[in-house]
Amino acid sequence: MADRFRLTLAQFNPTLGDLDGNAARAREAWKTGKAAGADMVALPEMFIPGYNPQDLVLRPAFQAAAIETVQRLARECAEGPALGVGGLWLEGAELHNAWFVLKEGRIAAVALKHHLPNYLVFDEMRTFRPGPISGPYAVGPVRLGSPVCEDAWYPDVAETLAETGAEILLVPNGSPYYRDKRDVRLNHMVARVVETGLPLVYLNLVGGQDDQVFDGGSFVLNPGGRLAVQMPVMEEAIAQVDFRRGDNGWQAEEGGRTHIPDAMEQDYHACVLALRDYLAKSGFSKVLLGLSGGVDSAIVAVIAADAVGAENVRCVMLPSEYTSALSLEDAAAVARNLGARLDEVPISGPRAAVTEALAPLFEGLAPDVTEENVQSRLRGLLLMALSNKFGEMLLTTGNKSEVAVGYATIYGDMAGGYNPIKDLYKTRVFDLCRWRNAHHRPWMKGPGGTVIPERVIAKPPSAELAEDQKDSDSLPPYERLDELLEILVDRDGSIEDCVAAGHDRAEAARVEHLVYLSEYKRFQSAPGARLSNRAFWLDRRYPIVNRWRDAARRED
């Protein structure tokens, strides 16, 4: 009986809905494994249809095409190693999230996902039916069991597989990133290893899909929970994992252990990967953005340069009489440091025309936020015109603090196709700017060094829509605001929780009111990279019209 087993892990990036393209990538991985003498090649959960497909999987034509693609892939990979890959499967009229083992030209085994996640960004109870716990399957000299993603977050599936003869657990995943999630995954997987006494392979998707970022970071654990192999985060990779059978069963031989970067770097890499894939998978190669001289548009410009190269980034300055000379200088410095194009389109002429057109209707009324919003909407109009004319996707640049409290103009600075910093609070934007100035990595297409001048980071934030305007005129200082938002949004906390943390009750109540009041803006906002497990959109679903407010805000 053979005592060795080679497994090829393909941490690849599928494109949702591109059945033929994803199958071609699976064949590419299979050929690599075949050349390396692998017994089996494995790809992640839902690799053939792509993930997270939402209601697309409810279309009968898509179901049939996805299943036929897997069957055709089995025929094409008949002579060589077994191939494990995720896709769709029908049992009668019930649709399942399935993982297939393809051997000798046919589907040799099917593992149906048993535990369907129905929280945060997941709605699998809406689209799939839970399958029974599948048994182990044989490949060469070993019997493997495959809990599909969520199945490995609970003990029952892995324990059943171990009790029915599985010798290695191979867990295919479509697990999206949020900050510090690796620790959560590792804790669950170590628990499964300790409970079963079996080695475990955790294989994850990588790549961006709408707001979600799949961060890869696949790994292999030996009995006892010892790390044997660690694959990179946020990047495609292939690893050859060799298992040897000894007196105490199968163990993985020590392999490569890629360094895992800190949370700041992973957040930044996620922003870059999310934008790069959103553009590529949508058919765009170039972007533009309004570059104001402020910190938010500066970091978005840098993320864009790192995603697609500075030569594919158009920065546009749209000054008014309220735009300071410093802002013009700072915007020019950012574009120059990146090597990106900078155009200037003053809004004074269009603004005068709008003012003249509205003058009869506004006669006798004092100027207010209406006139400020006209400026923002003119900028949005001009930027969208450039986007339409040149085929460049417009990026919007609002941070999570502003998105939370509605400190943005709908149909104005909110205009755009994607927002790379939508899930970054303002204080983290400052930190990320300084991090990027101090670090450069091979996956960044932009230049290294201090690309964002310190003055851009240090100066008081301002929308520059009125004379001597500062963000702090309308909002609490960002340090306080972000602390309140982390309690109210990220932790679903109450006004009492804010007060207990040392915040003023009235200020907390006002921020809470702004968060609820701004839901209609978020409903119409561009998607953006998800970096936390309380990002605006699928993680947090609130009604637009909502009169409830935390009663604890009221003074006794």
XYZ file of C-alpha atoms in Angstrom:
556
model
C 0.000 0.000 0.000
C 1.398 3.423 -0.987
C 2.409 5.648 1.905
C 2.610 8.952 0.028
C -0.062 11.259 -1.373
C 0.549 14.487 -3.286
C -2.162 17.157 -3.319
C -2.011 20.235 -5.539
C -3.810 23.245 -4.020
C -4.925 25.901 -6.497
C -5.780 29.147 -4.687
C -7.245 30.765 -7.801
C -9.415 33.780 -8.657
C -12.632 32.909 -10.552
C -14.903 35.356 -12.360
C -18.538 35.041 -11.341
C -20.683 33.718 -14.167
C -17.745 32.971 -16.506
C -18.314 29.227 -16.542
C -16.012 28.503 -19.477
C -13.281 30.816 -18.207
C -13.377 29.309 -14.728
C -13.297 25.794 -16.171
C -10.244 26.782 -18.213
C -8.507 27.945 -15.018
C -9.419 24.611 -13.396
C -7.855 22.742 -16.335
C -4.769 24.926 -15.979
C -4.447 23.917 -12.317
C -5.073 20.263 -13.204
C -2.322 20.288 -15.839
C 0.074 21.856 -13.327
C -0.739 19.154 -10.803
C -0.425 16.431 -13.424
C 3.042 17.693 -14.392
C 4.011 17.697 -10.699
C 2.929 14.100 -10.235
C -0.065 14.935 -8.033
C -2.628 12.346 -7.023
C -5.273 15.062 -6.737
C -5.744 18.724 -7.643
C -8.140 20.824 -5.565
C -9.861 24.158 -6.197
C -12.118 26.058 -3.774
C -15.844 26.122 -3.125
C -18.117 27.294 -5.968
C -15.137 27.805 -8.273
C -16.984 27.002 -11.503
C -19.952 29.408 -11.088
C -18.010 31.905 -8.958
C -18.949 33.156 -5.526
C -21.060 34.857 -4.070
C -23.609 34.356 -6.885
C -26.716 35.496 -4.944
C -29.935 35.022 -6.953
C -28.116 34.236 -10.202
C -28.123 30.575 -9.116
C -31.923 30.559 -9.080
C -32.020 30.807 -12.880
C -32.645 27.311 -14.308
C -30.539 28.029 -17.392
C -27.565 28.988 -15.222
C -27.985 25.881 -13.088
C -28.019 23.627 -16.151
C -25.016 25.343 -17.729
C -22.985 25.169 -14.497
C -23.672 21.457 -14.034
C -22.898 20.697 -17.681
C -19.605 22.595 -17.324
C -18.550 20.340 -14.444
C -19.511 17.224 -16.410
C -17.535 18.417 -19.431
C -14.559 19.244 -17.194
C -14.619 15.657 -15.883
C -14.368 14.309 -19.430
C -11.541 16.713 -20.317
C -9.508 15.748 -17.224
C -9.988 11.998 -17.471
C -6.365 10.914 -17.785
C -4.429 12.139 -14.789
C -4.990 13.168 -11.201
C -8.390 13.474 -9.591
C -9.802 16.994 -9.658
C -11.809 18.531 -6.821
C -13.835 21.625 -7.673
C -16.901 23.472 -6.394
C -20.124 24.117 -8.271
C -23.899 23.618 -8.382
C -25.829 20.353 -8.148
C -29.492 19.415 -8.381
C -31.066 16.593 -6.385
C -34.554 16.466 -7.836
C -35.795 20.048 -7.629
C -33.435 20.996 -4.792
C -30.376 23.098 -5.582
C -27.181 22.439 -3.629
C -23.825 24.081 -3.086
C -21.632 21.130 -4.028
C -18.004 20.089 -4.241
C -17.147 17.479 -6.850
C -14.411 14.880 -7.145
C -13.769 14.179 -10.828
C -11.940 10.975 -11.768
C -11.561 8.891 -14.902
C -13.882 11.087 -16.933
C -16.807 11.188 -14.524
C -18.105 12.697 -11.316
C -16.834 10.143 -8.806
C -18.091 11.821 -5.616
C -20.222 14.790 -4.570
C -20.045 16.509 -1.194
C -23.154 18.614 -0.552
C -22.867 21.564 1.800
C -24.737 20.751 5.004
C -24.548 23.979 7.049
C -25.769 26.945 4.993
C -24.641 30.331 6.345
C -27.375 32.910 6.664
C -25.724 35.914 8.309
C -23.555 38.904 7.382
C -23.119 38.781 3.568
C -24.481 35.240 3.263
C -28.024 34.259 2.179
C -27.484 30.613 1.328
C -30.740 29.512 2.965
C -32.441 31.640 0.323
C -30.744 29.993 -2.648
C -29.689 26.471 -1.614
C -31.016 23.525 0.332
C -28.857 21.842 2.974
C -27.509 18.488 1.923
C -26.997 15.415 4.083
C -23.580 14.913 5.603
C -21.526 13.261 2.880
C -19.195 10.359 3.490
C -15.488 10.099 2.654
C -14.187 9.331 -0.836
C -11.061 7.502 -1.969
C -8.297 9.000 -4.075
C -5.277 6.756 -4.545
C -4.113 5.458 -1.158
C -6.141 7.779 1.049
C -9.737 8.401 2.078
C -10.592 12.082 2.249
C -13.556 13.926 3.696
C -14.650 17.365 2.523
C -16.691 19.581 4.828
C -17.658 22.458 2.523
C -16.694 25.829 4.069
C -19.304 26.488 6.788
C -19.461 22.751 7.489
C -16.034 23.008 9.104
C -17.189 25.748 11.489
C -19.214 23.130 13.371
C -17.979 19.813 14.803
C -20.636 17.433 13.446
C -19.594 17.102 9.796
C -15.881 16.591 10.501
C -16.618 14.137 13.326
C -18.955 12.108 11.110
C -16.356 11.982 8.349
C -13.665 10.837 10.796
C -15.969 8.157 12.238
C -16.743 6.835 8.745
C -13.130 6.450 7.696
C -11.788 9.805 6.483
C -8.025 10.102 6.946
C -7.512 13.697 5.731
C -9.982 16.602 5.866
C -9.932 18.728 2.704
C -12.074 21.839 3.272
C -12.935 23.924 0.146
C -13.926 27.496 1.005
C -15.374 30.676 -0.410
C -14.632 32.724 2.703
C -14.539 36.505 2.239
C -12.163 38.783 4.084
C -12.817 40.944 7.036
C -10.218 42.357 9.374
C -8.574 39.700 11.604
C -10.700 36.906 10.129
C -7.710 34.588 9.776
C -7.636 34.160 13.546
C -11.320 33.150 13.496
C -10.746 30.605 10.723
C -7.628 29.192 12.337
C -9.374 28.722 15.679
C -12.226 26.778 14.058
C -9.909 24.607 11.973
C -7.605 23.813 14.887
C -10.688 22.727 16.832
C -11.671 20.315 14.021
C -8.146 18.885 13.964
C -8.065 18.400 17.733
C -11.526 16.797 17.736
C -10.817 14.346 14.924
C -7.062 13.809 15.189
C -6.824 14.253 11.399
C -4.727 16.604 9.278
C -6.760 19.375 7.643
C -6.364 21.343 4.419
C -8.078 24.745 4.320
C -8.361 25.938 0.682
C -9.846 29.359 0.031
C -10.812 31.479 -2.963
C -8.915 34.662 -3.756
C -10.098 37.760 -5.616
C -12.684 40.522 -5.608
C -16.401 40.143 -6.319
C -18.451 43.342 -6.025
C -17.860 44.485 -2.436
C -16.457 41.194 -1.176
C -12.776 40.290 -1.200
C -11.694 36.670 -0.956
C -8.274 36.746 0.625
C -6.935 33.242 0.037
C -4.534 32.523 2.880
C -5.001 28.753 2.487
C -3.169 26.539 4.969
C -2.532 22.962 6.068
C -2.648 21.750 9.680
C -1.196 18.519 11.009
C -2.680 16.535 13.902
C -2.362 18.562 17.066
C -2.969 21.784 15.115
C 0.609 22.358 13.933
C 0.886 24.578 10.839
C 2.593 22.703 7.981
C 1.863 24.969 4.980
C 0.781 28.599 4.716
C -0.143 30.094 1.339
C -0.149 33.869 0.675
C -3.056 36.242 1.261
C -4.700 38.296 -1.496
C -2.735 36.570 -4.272
C -3.171 33.555 -6.515
C -0.871 30.648 -5.704
C -0.345 26.940 -6.287
C 1.150 24.680 -3.634
C 2.213 21.042 -3.803
C 1.456 19.379 -0.473
C 2.958 15.970 0.223
C 1.401 13.685 2.819
C 3.192 10.683 4.302
C 1.558 7.848 6.187
C 3.287 6.713 9.359
C 2.440 4.715 12.428
C 0.087 7.508 13.605
C -1.680 8.032 10.286
C -1.219 10.677 7.617
C 0.771 13.877 8.132
C 1.661 16.691 5.776
C 5.322 17.307 5.176
C 6.553 20.753 6.107
C 6.131 23.134 3.170
C 6.290 26.822 2.450
C 5.027 29.211 5.102
C 4.309 32.573 3.556
C 4.498 35.551 5.910
C 1.074 36.887 6.925
C 1.109 40.707 6.892
C -0.486 42.824 9.594
C -4.072 44.101 9.472
C -3.119 47.491 8.004
C -1.363 45.909 5.041
C -4.151 43.386 4.507
C -6.752 46.177 4.517
C -4.779 48.120 1.935
C -4.142 45.060 -0.212
C -7.861 44.244 -0.051
C -8.710 47.745 -1.315
C -6.305 47.351 -4.230
C -7.438 43.825 -5.111
C -11.126 44.731 -4.855
C -10.719 47.665 -7.244
C -8.433 45.795 -9.641
C -10.865 42.895 -9.971
C -13.986 45.055 -10.081
C -12.509 46.922 -13.033
C -11.128 43.891 -14.860
C -14.230 41.764 -14.362
C -16.467 44.669 -15.444
C -14.435 45.368 -18.576
C -12.736 48.604 -17.492
C -9.013 49.313 -17.681
C -8.886 53.002 -16.740
C -10.300 55.177 -13.954
C -10.763 58.829 -13.102
C -11.510 60.661 -9.887
C -11.894 64.150 -8.536
C -8.661 65.037 -6.756
C -9.408 67.750 -4.200
C -6.124 68.059 -2.351
C -7.671 66.250 0.624
C -6.695 62.967 2.183
C -9.599 60.805 0.937
C -9.167 61.510 -2.761
C -5.399 61.218 -2.330
C -5.534 57.684 -0.925
C -8.089 56.657 -3.581
C -5.730 57.946 -6.277
C -2.890 55.897 -4.789
C -5.066 52.772 -4.495
C -6.072 53.233 -8.145
C -2.453 53.610 -9.246
C -1.522 50.476 -7.313
C -4.464 48.606 -8.851
C -4.106 49.499 -12.551
C -0.959 51.619 -12.867
C -0.659 55.399 -12.718
C -0.777 55.620 -16.522
C -4.400 54.447 -16.317
C -5.484 56.989 -13.694
C -6.886 60.406 -14.585
C -7.089 62.904 -11.712
C -9.305 65.949 -12.142
C -9.191 69.114 -10.057
C -12.480 71.037 -10.133
C -11.762 74.294 -8.292
C -14.184 76.991 -7.189
C -13.597 80.312 -5.453
C -13.546 78.384 -2.165
C -10.688 76.124 -3.258
C -7.510 77.199 -1.505
C -4.164 77.568 -3.202
C -2.853 74.906 -0.837
C -5.439 72.425 -2.095
C -4.419 73.085 -5.698
C -0.775 72.576 -4.780
C -1.491 69.420 -2.794
C -3.577 67.838 -5.555
C -0.846 68.584 -8.073
C 1.768 67.090 -5.745
C -0.168 63.824 -5.344
C -0.660 63.455 -9.115
C 2.973 64.317 -9.771
C 4.247 61.859 -7.167
C 2.155 59.097 -8.696
C 2.931 59.988 -12.290
C -0.794 60.265 -13.017
C -2.484 62.684 -15.384
C -4.008 65.787 -13.769
C -6.654 67.844 -15.550
C -8.230 71.030 -14.217
C -11.856 71.930 -14.937
C -13.020 75.022 -12.989
C -16.673 74.993 -11.985
C -17.039 78.784 -11.774
C -18.700 79.062 -15.206
C -21.248 76.273 -14.756
C -21.948 77.465 -11.213
C -22.664 81.006 -12.422
C -25.054 79.614 -15.031
C -26.920 77.528 -12.434
C -27.044 80.482 -10.026
C -28.505 82.686 -12.765
C -31.064 80.058 -13.769
C -32.276 79.602 -10.176
C -32.134 83.273 -9.182
C -35.827 84.029 -9.902
C -36.936 81.076 -7.798
C -34.444 81.693 -4.971
C -35.083 85.446 -4.770
C -35.295 86.619 -1.171
C -33.917 83.377 0.263
C -30.599 83.270 2.104
C -27.843 81.004 0.729
C -27.543 77.698 2.614
C -26.484 74.106 2.011
C -28.403 74.184 -1.290
C -25.740 76.326 -2.912
C -23.007 74.106 -1.458
C -24.645 71.013 -2.923
C -24.900 72.678 -6.338
C -21.098 72.838 -6.389
C -20.771 69.173 -5.516
C -23.367 68.140 -8.080
C -21.683 70.179 -10.799
C -18.462 68.342 -10.046
C -20.302 65.040 -10.261
C -21.845 66.036 -13.583
C -18.501 67.042 -15.080
C -16.725 63.930 -13.840
C -19.462 61.688 -15.213
C -19.192 63.483 -18.557
C -15.473 62.671 -18.643
C -16.232 59.083 -17.645
C -18.748 58.714 -20.485
C -16.532 60.376 -23.071
C -13.325 58.487 -22.315
C -14.684 55.164 -21.025
C -12.993 55.536 -17.644
C -14.756 54.378 -14.487
C -15.385 57.212 -12.046
C -14.262 56.410 -8.507
C -15.995 58.015 -5.571
C -13.978 58.884 -2.502
C -16.178 59.000 0.621
C -14.814 57.298 3.742
C -16.968 55.230 6.113
C -17.345 58.088 8.598
C -18.882 60.304 5.914
C -20.950 57.469 4.438
C -22.277 56.689 7.929
C -23.549 60.179 8.767
C -24.435 61.307 5.255
C -21.645 63.876 4.989
C -21.748 63.580 1.221
C -23.917 64.920 -1.585
C -26.122 62.442 -3.365
C -25.728 62.851 -7.154
C -22.633 64.941 -6.373
C -19.466 63.636 -4.758
C -21.261 60.285 -4.314
C -21.394 59.865 -8.109
C -19.245 57.020 -9.367
C -18.969 53.316 -10.032
C -16.834 52.147 -7.103
C -15.585 53.402 -3.748
C -12.346 51.743 -2.577
C -12.481 53.342 0.912
C -16.169 52.906 1.682
C -15.416 50.686 4.703
C -12.532 52.755 6.127
C -13.257 55.206 8.913
C -11.560 58.570 8.533
C -9.035 57.943 11.291
C -7.989 54.707 9.575
C -7.642 56.585 6.282
C -5.051 58.802 7.962
C -3.221 55.722 9.259
C -3.389 53.998 5.885
C -1.905 57.038 4.114
C 1.085 57.011 6.422
C 1.432 53.236 6.067
C 1.459 53.467 2.255
C 4.041 56.254 2.328
C 6.334 54.013 4.369
C 5.815 50.714 2.514
C 5.923 49.400 -1.023
C 5.172 45.869 -2.150
C 5.635 43.972 -5.444
C 1.859 43.779 -5.974
C 1.610 47.592 -6.039
C 1.715 49.052 -9.550
C 2.213 52.606 -8.317
C 5.544 54.136 -7.263
C 7.061 53.806 -3.813
C 8.067 56.524 -1.391
C 6.095 59.414 0.059
C 3.370 59.629 -2.551
C 0.983 61.543 -0.260
C 2.577 64.715 1.169
C 2.403 64.912 4.954
C 0.602 68.250 4.625
C -2.310 66.486 2.916
C -2.620 64.124 5.877
C -2.084 66.699 8.630
C -4.269 69.610 7.509
C -7.818 69.987 8.918
C -10.324 68.215 6.640
C -12.617 70.497 4.635
C -15.131 70.077 1.826
C -14.276 73.656 0.707
C -17.847 74.438 -0.301
C -17.947 77.692 1.690
C -15.535 80.280 3.041
C -13.185 78.925 5.772
C -15.217 75.714 5.994
C -13.998 72.768 8.126
C -15.569 69.339 8.615
C -15.520 70.008 12.356
C -18.042 72.826 11.806
C -20.713 70.194 11.166
C -19.366 67.029 12.767
C -17.573 66.016 15.961
C -13.808 65.635 15.550
C -13.169 62.427 13.648
C -11.479 60.770 16.609
C -14.729 61.105 18.591
C -17.007 60.486 15.640
C -15.277 57.252 14.684
C -15.397 55.967 18.253
C -19.141 56.635 18.318
C -19.665 54.981 14.935
C -17.714 51.898 15.954
C -20.084 51.527 18.919
C -23.311 52.323 17.045
C -22.561 50.659 13.696
C -19.836 48.042 14.120
C -21.016 46.767 17.505
C -24.750 47.571 17.214
C -24.370 49.466 20.473
C -26.816 51.795 22.196
C -26.658 55.384 23.349
C -26.051 54.019 26.846
C -23.033 52.139 25.492
C -21.712 55.423 24.086
C -22.218 57.179 27.412
C -20.533 54.301 29.252
C -17.539 54.757 26.944
C -17.259 58.392 28.039
C -19.179 60.151 25.265
C -21.686 62.969 25.591
C -25.268 61.690 25.435
C -26.567 64.473 23.191
C -23.685 64.099 20.747
C -24.180 60.332 20.598
C -27.898 60.801 19.958
C -27.195 63.247 17.145
C -24.759 60.851 15.481
C -27.244 57.995 15.819
C -29.923 60.168 14.211
C -27.614 61.030 11.301
C -26.801 57.349 10.734
C -30.477 56.410 10.453
C -31.335 59.515 8.448
C -28.662 58.766 5.832
C -29.869 55.298 4.920
C -31.417 56.594 1.690
C -28.026 57.873 0.569
C -26.292 54.586 1.285
C -29.043 52.768 -0.618
C -27.981 54.697 -3.725
C -24.240 54.680 -3.124
C -21.545 52.920 -5.133
C -20.264 49.545 -3.927
C -16.931 49.463 -2.162
C -14.383 47.087 -0.692
C -15.660 45.241 2.399
C -13.005 45.310 5.132
C -15.072 44.686 8.267
C -17.960 42.436 9.225
C -20.225 45.476 9.559
C -19.735 47.095 6.191
C -22.595 49.079 4.698
C -24.665 46.902 2.357
C -25.161 43.162 2.935
C -23.661 43.116 6.436
C -26.058 45.767 7.695
C -29.547 45.915 6.188
C -31.764 48.663 7.512
C -35.001 50.197 6.227
C -34.763 53.541 4.487
C -37.790 54.977 6.270
C -37.372 54.414 10.000
C -38.605 56.579 12.888
C -37.143 54.447 15.677
C -34.391 56.004 17.747
C -32.709 54.631 20.832
C -34.928 55.825 23.710
C -31.890 55.903 26.002
C -30.780 59.126 24.306
C -33.424 61.043 26.249
C -32.527 62.701 29.509
C -34.326 61.258 32.553
